[in-house]
Amino acid sequence: MDKQEIKAFFDEQASHWDADLIKNDEIINTILDNAGVERGANEGKSILDVACGTGVMMEFYKERGYQDVTGIDISDKMIEKAKEKFPEVTFICGDVEQVNFERKFDHIVVYNAFPHFPSGVDLIERLSELLNEGGTLTVAHGMSKKQIDNHHKGVAARVSTGLISAGVLAKIFKYFKLDVTSEISNDFMYQVAGRKTNA
């Protein structure tokens, strides 16, 4: 799977992405609760939204009181749409595995995007380096593994590696010194969340 092909695919999808979006607010809020992205006064707390697309998660971060939010996506067209919708958010067009952020984050969220990275191991290694001590990383989907895999058999087949099991992903988290705090794989959602520790 080539990253330029991934970029081209999502550039093509950007114009109708929001219209085709399937979003369950209850599931997203559960994901964020499990990820430690707490509700309330969160001044000084930062979030990196990886493969943010057109910014589907931004309204949820805002509702929870987060002001220091950065979204990154490899697709120029997705970032253009996100900037139009959320001008107050910092958006970066680039490859999260290559960009020099010159900072770390308290929370990193990968929502509905993990199978579009060529190597999940490389991605988790990179994101673990971008976490502040005590920070949380979550990889999540608003559908089950079975639903995601079926969805990616269609037009997205050429830009998807398939979703690994939550148990395998949890082992990758642990390898990179992330204490797994949530591991869910059921008929409604998929999530692995972990906290960076001194270990």
XYZ file of C-alpha atoms in Angstrom:
199
model
C 0.000 0.000 0.000
C 1.509 3.278 -1.180
C 1.012 6.520 0.765
C 0.633 8.569 -2.415
C -2.192 6.265 -3.464
C -3.796 6.753 -0.040
C -3.491 10.535 -0.409
C -5.015 10.453 -3.911
C -7.895 8.254 -2.753
C -8.883 10.560 0.096
C -8.435 13.662 -2.057
C -11.052 12.109 -4.380
C -13.399 11.358 -1.460
C -13.196 14.768 0.240
C -15.959 16.538 -1.721
C -18.654 14.086 -0.573
C -17.049 12.744 2.631
C -19.334 14.567 5.076
C -22.482 13.657 3.137
C -21.565 9.953 3.225
C -20.396 9.975 6.843
C -21.920 7.500 9.297
C -21.528 8.952 12.789
C -22.874 7.761 16.141
C -22.482 10.463 18.806
C -23.021 8.028 21.675
C -20.237 5.725 20.467
C -17.838 8.619 19.851
C -18.460 9.978 23.342
C -17.887 6.509 24.819
C -14.617 6.252 22.885
C -13.445 9.617 24.218
C -14.487 8.739 27.782
C -12.477 5.509 27.539
C -9.548 7.440 26.065
C -9.333 9.804 29.031
C -10.374 12.797 26.912
C -12.324 14.200 29.813
C -15.215 16.628 29.910
C -14.775 19.983 31.602
C -12.128 22.669 31.889
C -9.189 21.378 29.873
C -7.054 24.476 29.467
C -3.484 23.508 28.799
C -4.381 19.992 27.667
C -3.552 19.164 24.060
C -4.987 16.748 21.504
C -3.540 15.441 18.246
C -6.195 13.998 15.926
C -4.433 11.677 13.457
C -5.925 11.257 9.974
C -8.519 13.834 10.978
C -10.206 13.961 7.587
C -12.726 16.790 7.379
C -12.699 17.203 11.159
C -15.464 14.865 12.351
C -14.043 14.756 15.900
C -13.481 18.493 16.371
C -16.963 19.313 17.645
C -16.573 16.617 20.324
C -13.231 18.002 21.539
C -14.732 21.488 21.665
C -17.741 20.247 23.665
C -15.300 18.754 26.186
C -13.491 22.063 26.664
C -10.326 21.448 24.633
C -8.828 24.474 22.913
C -5.351 23.173 22.022
C -6.327 20.799 19.208
C -4.229 19.829 16.192
C -5.538 17.776 13.287
C -3.265 16.127 10.742
C -4.146 14.372 7.508
C -2.199 13.335 4.421
C -4.978 14.584 2.111
C -4.864 18.235 1.017
C -8.541 18.183 0.097
C -9.627 16.761 3.456
C -7.614 19.443 5.273
C -9.154 22.176 3.102
C -12.641 21.057 4.159
C -11.610 20.796 7.818
C -10.174 24.332 7.807
C -13.391 25.713 6.325
C -15.460 24.102 9.077
C -13.137 24.708 12.044
C -10.957 27.805 11.458
C -10.014 27.903 15.154
C -8.252 24.504 14.959
C -4.637 24.007 13.866
C -4.574 21.713 10.835
C -1.496 20.214 9.216
C -1.429 18.542 5.827
C 1.232 15.867 6.010
C 2.308 12.369 6.968
C 2.154 12.018 10.753
C 5.075 9.574 10.583
C 7.275 12.228 8.932
C 6.182 15.650 10.256
C 8.414 17.282 12.879
C 5.920 18.574 15.439
C 8.511 20.077 17.838
C 6.101 19.300 20.684
C 4.277 16.455 22.408
C 0.597 15.933 23.179
C -1.549 14.889 26.148
C -3.974 12.904 23.989
C -3.578 11.341 20.559
C -6.654 9.940 18.818
C -6.788 7.798 15.676
C -10.469 7.491 14.800
C -11.720 5.424 11.844
C -8.301 5.489 10.154
C -5.960 2.784 11.478
C -6.275 0.329 8.533
C -5.177 3.081 6.129
C -1.642 3.107 7.523
C 0.756 0.653 5.836
C 2.296 -0.436 9.160
C 0.337 -0.288 12.407
C 3.531 -1.075 14.339
C 5.404 1.856 12.797
C 2.456 4.163 13.454
C 2.134 3.212 17.136
C 5.887 3.575 17.624
C 5.766 7.082 16.142
C 2.701 8.158 18.110
C 4.120 6.831 21.382
C 7.080 9.182 20.832
C 4.685 12.131 20.478
C 2.923 11.524 23.822
C 3.616 13.477 26.976
C 4.324 11.407 30.088
C 0.941 10.272 31.374
C -0.622 11.019 28.003
C -3.109 8.729 26.293
C -3.226 7.177 22.851
C -6.408 5.649 21.470
C -7.112 3.785 18.248
C -10.837 3.435 17.714
C -13.615 2.817 15.221
C -17.294 3.608 15.503
C -18.111 0.168 14.110
C -17.057 -3.390 14.879
C -14.005 -5.019 13.322
C -16.283 -7.143 11.120
C -18.188 -4.073 9.873
C -14.980 -2.140 9.191
C -13.420 -5.034 7.288
C -16.593 -5.464 5.210
C -16.721 -1.735 4.504
C -13.129 -1.754 3.274
C -13.800 -4.573 0.798
C -15.415 -1.989 -1.484
C -13.828 1.092 -3.024
C -11.366 1.441 -0.131
C -9.856 -2.037 -0.595
C -6.755 -0.703 -2.331
C -5.992 1.699 0.548
C -6.726 -0.552 3.516
C -4.656 -3.252 5.201
C -7.551 -4.682 7.211
C -8.139 -4.119 10.902
C -6.049 -6.246 13.273
C -7.678 -7.682 16.379
C -7.896 -5.532 19.496
C -5.783 -8.122 21.341
C -2.928 -7.868 18.828
C -3.097 -4.063 18.903
C -3.003 -4.133 22.723
C 0.237 -6.164 22.537
C 1.744 -3.539 20.211
C 0.745 -0.820 22.699
C 2.438 -2.720 25.533
C 5.598 -3.250 23.473
C 5.943 0.527 23.170
C 5.428 1.030 26.935
C 1.790 2.050 26.787
C -0.322 0.704 29.649
C -3.553 -0.524 28.065
C -6.494 1.097 29.827
C -9.297 0.054 27.466
C -9.689 -2.850 25.047
C -13.071 -3.235 23.347
C -14.096 -5.209 20.289
C -17.787 -5.924 20.033
C -20.716 -5.564 17.639
C -20.745 -1.772 17.985
C -17.205 -0.485 18.290
C -13.505 -1.249 18.403
C -11.008 0.518 20.657
C -7.629 0.137 22.269
C -6.448 2.929 24.543
C -3.232 3.207 26.513
C -1.383 5.592 28.809
C 2.308 6.432 28.533
C 4.237 5.637 31.695
C 7.828 5.738 32.922
C 8.246 1.957 32.439
